[in-house]
Amino acid sequence: MNRIWITGYRNYELGIFKNDDAKVKIIKQIIKRKILEYVEDGLEWVISGGNLGVEQWASEVICDLKNNYEDQMIKNAIILPFEDFGNAWKENNKENLFKLLNEADFHLSLSQDGYKSPIQFKNYQKFMLKHTDKALLIYDSEHLGKSQYDLNKIIEYNKQNPSYDYEIIDFYELQELANEIQYKEY
């Protein structure tokens, strides 16, 4: 496995509106653990979109790993579905996306046009599936969110391409990590 697609909930779907929320720490920690595990299996590229929440947190984790573990040869790519992605966001969210794009080893917009139709998101999913070897989602089927569309496409793709693997981190696994961190802090 050389390339992994990381996606999941948007921050607002988790009720997270500040970067210093304790839930962000847990999510970033589990992403970091998984990435370090995957590096042992040959992971070279982490590929995500620029969505608020899990995708941006994954990019932040990669930047942190690259700054703190010089021996890690991991690279970060951010793929956007269309050119003006994020333009309707609040200014601080736009600035964070721009910062992450500048820190990424590679970034591109699949469509050079602005948003035109939902087909741009379907093209994005196809691209991500064809250019990654595995997907990692932070998602719980009991709590629906926008990433359910990615999960459905990943499952459909996996049925046709059994070598394409995916892993889901659900709320139970996140809670276990939160309990572990809380236990270590006391």
Short mmCIF file of N, CA, C and O in Angstrom, two decimals, residues 4-7 45-51 55 59 76-83 85 89 97 100-101 104-112 120-121 123-129 131-132 150:
data_model
loop_
_atom_site.label_atom_id
_atom_site.label_comp_id
_atom_site.label_asym_id
_atom_site.label_seq_id
_atom_site.Cartn_x
_atom_site.Cartn_y
_atom_site.Cartn_z
N ILE A 4 -3.02 6.32 0.46
CA ILE A 4 -4.28 6.15 1.20
C ILE A 4 -5.12 7.42 1.09
O ILE A 4 -4.59 8.53 1.13
N TRP A 5 -6.41 7.22 0.93
CA TRP A 5 -7.39 8.31 0.91
C TRP A 5 -7.97 8.40 2.31
O TRP A 5 -8.52 7.43 2.82
N ILE A 6 -7.85 9.56 2.94
CA ILE A 6 -8.44 9.77 4.26
C ILE A 6 -9.59 10.76 4.14
O ILE A 6 -9.43 11.84 3.57
N THR A 7 -10.73 10.37 4.68
CA THR A 7 -11.90 11.23 4.68
C THR A 7 -12.75 10.92 5.91
O THR A 7 -12.43 10.04 6.68
N TRP A 45 2.10 8.13 0.46
CA TRP A 45 1.26 9.31 0.23
C TRP A 45 -0.04 9.22 1.01
O TRP A 45 -0.71 8.19 0.98
N VAL A 46 -0.39 10.31 1.68
CA VAL A 46 -1.72 10.48 2.26
C VAL A 46 -2.43 11.48 1.36
O VAL A 46 -1.94 12.59 1.13
N ILE A 47 -3.57 11.07 0.85
CA ILE A 47 -4.32 11.91 -0.09
C ILE A 47 -5.69 12.18 0.51
O ILE A 47 -6.38 11.26 0.94
N SER A 48 -6.05 13.44 0.54
CA SER A 48 -7.36 13.81 1.06
C SER A 48 -7.88 15.00 0.27
O SER A 48 -7.18 15.55 -0.58
N GLY A 49 -9.10 15.38 0.59
CA GLY A 49 -9.68 16.57 0.00
C GLY A 49 -9.41 17.74 0.93
O GLY A 49 -8.67 17.62 1.91
N GLY A 50 -10.03 18.83 0.66
CA GLY A 50 -9.83 19.99 1.49
C GLY A 50 -10.98 20.29 2.41
O GLY A 50 -11.05 21.38 2.99
N ASN A 51 -11.90 19.35 2.57
CA ASN A 51 -13.08 19.60 3.40
C ASN A 51 -12.69 19.91 4.84
O ASN A 51 -11.72 19.37 5.36
N GLU A 55 -10.66 15.69 6.88
CA GLU A 55 -9.70 15.82 5.77
C GLU A 55 -8.63 16.85 6.09
O GLU A 55 -7.44 16.60 5.87
N SER A 59 -4.45 16.38 6.99
CA SER A 59 -3.35 17.15 6.40
C SER A 59 -2.49 17.81 7.47
O SER A 59 -1.26 17.85 7.36
N ASN A 76 2.07 14.44 1.48
CA ASN A 76 0.68 14.84 1.62
C ASN A 76 0.18 15.46 0.31
O ASN A 76 0.81 16.38 -0.22
N ALA A 77 -0.95 14.96 -0.18
CA ALA A 77 -1.58 15.54 -1.37
C ALA A 77 -3.00 15.94 -1.00
O ALA A 77 -3.70 15.22 -0.28
N ILE A 78 -3.40 17.10 -1.50
CA ILE A 78 -4.77 17.58 -1.31
C ILE A 78 -5.38 17.75 -2.69
O ILE A 78 -4.86 18.49 -3.53
N ILE A 79 -6.47 17.04 -2.92
CA ILE A 79 -7.16 17.08 -4.20
C ILE A 79 -8.51 17.76 -3.99
O ILE A 79 -9.30 17.32 -3.15
N LEU A 80 -8.76 18.80 -4.74
CA LEU A 80 -10.02 19.52 -4.65
C LEU A 80 -10.90 19.16 -5.86
O LEU A 80 -10.38 18.98 -6.96
N PRO A 81 -12.21 19.08 -5.68
CA PRO A 81 -13.08 18.68 -6.79
C PRO A 81 -13.24 19.75 -7.87
O PRO A 81 -13.47 19.42 -9.03
N PHE A 82 -13.07 21.03 -7.49
CA PHE A 82 -13.20 22.11 -8.47
C PHE A 82 -12.40 23.32 -8.00
O PHE A 82 -11.99 23.41 -6.83
N GLU A 83 -12.19 24.25 -8.89
CA GLU A 83 -11.25 25.35 -8.68
C GLU A 83 -11.60 26.26 -7.50
O GLU A 83 -10.74 26.59 -6.71
N PHE A 85 -13.24 25.73 -4.81
CA PHE A 85 -13.63 24.99 -3.62
C PHE A 85 -13.26 25.78 -2.37
O PHE A 85 -12.13 26.24 -2.22
N TRP A 89 -16.68 29.75 2.18
CA TRP A 89 -16.43 29.57 3.60
C TRP A 89 -16.11 30.89 4.29
O TRP A 89 -15.76 31.88 3.64
N LEU A 97 -7.42 26.54 4.68
CA LEU A 97 -7.31 25.72 3.48
C LEU A 97 -6.13 26.17 2.63
O LEU A 97 -5.32 25.34 2.18
N LEU A 100 -2.91 25.01 4.20
CA LEU A 100 -2.69 23.56 4.01
C LEU A 100 -2.28 23.25 2.57
O LEU A 100 -1.42 22.40 2.34
N LEU A 101 -2.89 23.93 1.61
CA LEU A 101 -2.51 23.73 0.21
C LEU A 101 -1.05 24.11 -0.01
O LEU A 101 -0.32 23.41 -0.72
N ALA A 104 1.22 21.40 1.46
CA ALA A 104 1.11 20.06 0.84
C ALA A 104 2.26 19.84 -0.14
O ALA A 104 2.77 20.77 -0.75
N ASP A 105 2.63 18.57 -0.30
CA ASP A 105 3.64 18.22 -1.28
C ASP A 105 3.07 18.30 -2.70
O ASP A 105 3.82 18.48 -3.66
N PHE A 106 1.76 18.16 -2.80
CA PHE A 106 1.10 18.21 -4.10
C PHE A 106 -0.35 18.61 -3.87
O PHE A 106 -0.98 18.16 -2.91
N HIS A 107 -0.87 19.44 -4.73
CA HIS A 107 -2.30 19.75 -4.69
C HIS A 107 -2.78 20.10 -6.10
O HIS A 107 -2.01 20.57 -6.93
N LEU A 108 -4.05 19.82 -6.31
CA LEU A 108 -4.64 20.16 -7.59
C LEU A 108 -6.14 20.21 -7.48
O LEU A 108 -6.73 19.60 -6.59
N SER A 109 -6.75 20.95 -8.40
CA SER A 109 -8.20 20.98 -8.55
C SER A 109 -8.52 20.15 -9.77
O SER A 109 -7.97 20.38 -10.85
N LEU A 110 -9.40 19.16 -9.61
CA LEU A 110 -9.72 18.26 -10.72
C LEU A 110 -10.40 18.98 -11.86
O LEU A 110 -10.18 18.67 -13.02
N SER A 111 -11.25 19.94 -11.53
CA SER A 111 -11.91 20.74 -12.54
C SER A 111 -11.37 22.16 -12.45
O SER A 111 -11.27 22.71 -11.36
N GLN A 112 -10.99 22.73 -13.58
CA GLN A 112 -10.49 24.09 -13.59
C GLN A 112 -11.62 25.11 -13.53
O GLN A 112 -11.39 26.30 -13.44
N GLN A 120 -19.13 16.85 -10.41
CA GLN A 120 -17.76 17.15 -10.01
C GLN A 120 -17.36 16.35 -8.77
O GLN A 120 -16.22 15.92 -8.64
N PHE A 121 -18.31 16.14 -7.88
CA PHE A 121 -18.01 15.34 -6.68
C PHE A 121 -17.88 13.86 -7.04
O PHE A 121 -17.06 13.14 -6.48
N ASN A 123 -16.82 12.75 -9.94
CA ASN A 123 -15.52 12.65 -10.59
C ASN A 123 -14.39 12.64 -9.56
O ASN A 123 -13.39 11.93 -9.72
N TYR A 124 -14.57 13.42 -8.52
CA TYR A 124 -13.60 13.44 -7.42
C TYR A 124 -13.49 12.06 -6.78
O TYR A 124 -12.39 11.54 -6.57
N GLN A 125 -14.63 11.43 -6.47
CA GLN A 125 -14.61 10.10 -5.87
C GLN A 125 -13.92 9.09 -6.78
O GLN A 125 -13.10 8.29 -6.32
N LYS A 126 -14.24 9.12 -8.07
CA LYS A 126 -13.60 8.21 -9.03
C LYS A 126 -12.09 8.41 -9.03
O LYS A 126 -11.32 7.45 -9.05
N PHE A 127 -11.67 9.66 -9.06
CA PHE A 127 -10.24 9.97 -9.06
C PHE A 127 -9.57 9.40 -7.81
O PHE A 127 -8.51 8.77 -7.90
N MET A 128 -10.17 9.66 -6.66
CA MET A 128 -9.58 9.21 -5.40
C MET A 128 -9.47 7.68 -5.36
O MET A 128 -8.46 7.15 -4.91
N LEU A 129 -10.48 7.00 -5.82
CA LEU A 129 -10.45 5.53 -5.82
C LEU A 129 -9.40 4.99 -6.78
O LEU A 129 -8.71 4.02 -6.47
N HIS A 131 -6.65 6.48 -7.69
CA HIS A 131 -5.30 6.92 -7.37
C HIS A 131 -4.88 6.61 -5.93
O HIS A 131 -3.88 7.15 -5.45
N THR A 132 -5.62 5.75 -5.27
CA THR A 132 -5.24 5.30 -3.93
C THR A 132 -5.36 3.79 -3.86
O THR A 132 -6.02 3.17 -4.70
N ASP A 150 -19.12 9.04 0.21
CA ASP A 150 -17.80 8.46 -0.08
C ASP A 150 -17.76 7.00 0.32
O ASP A 150 -17.28 6.15 -0.43
#
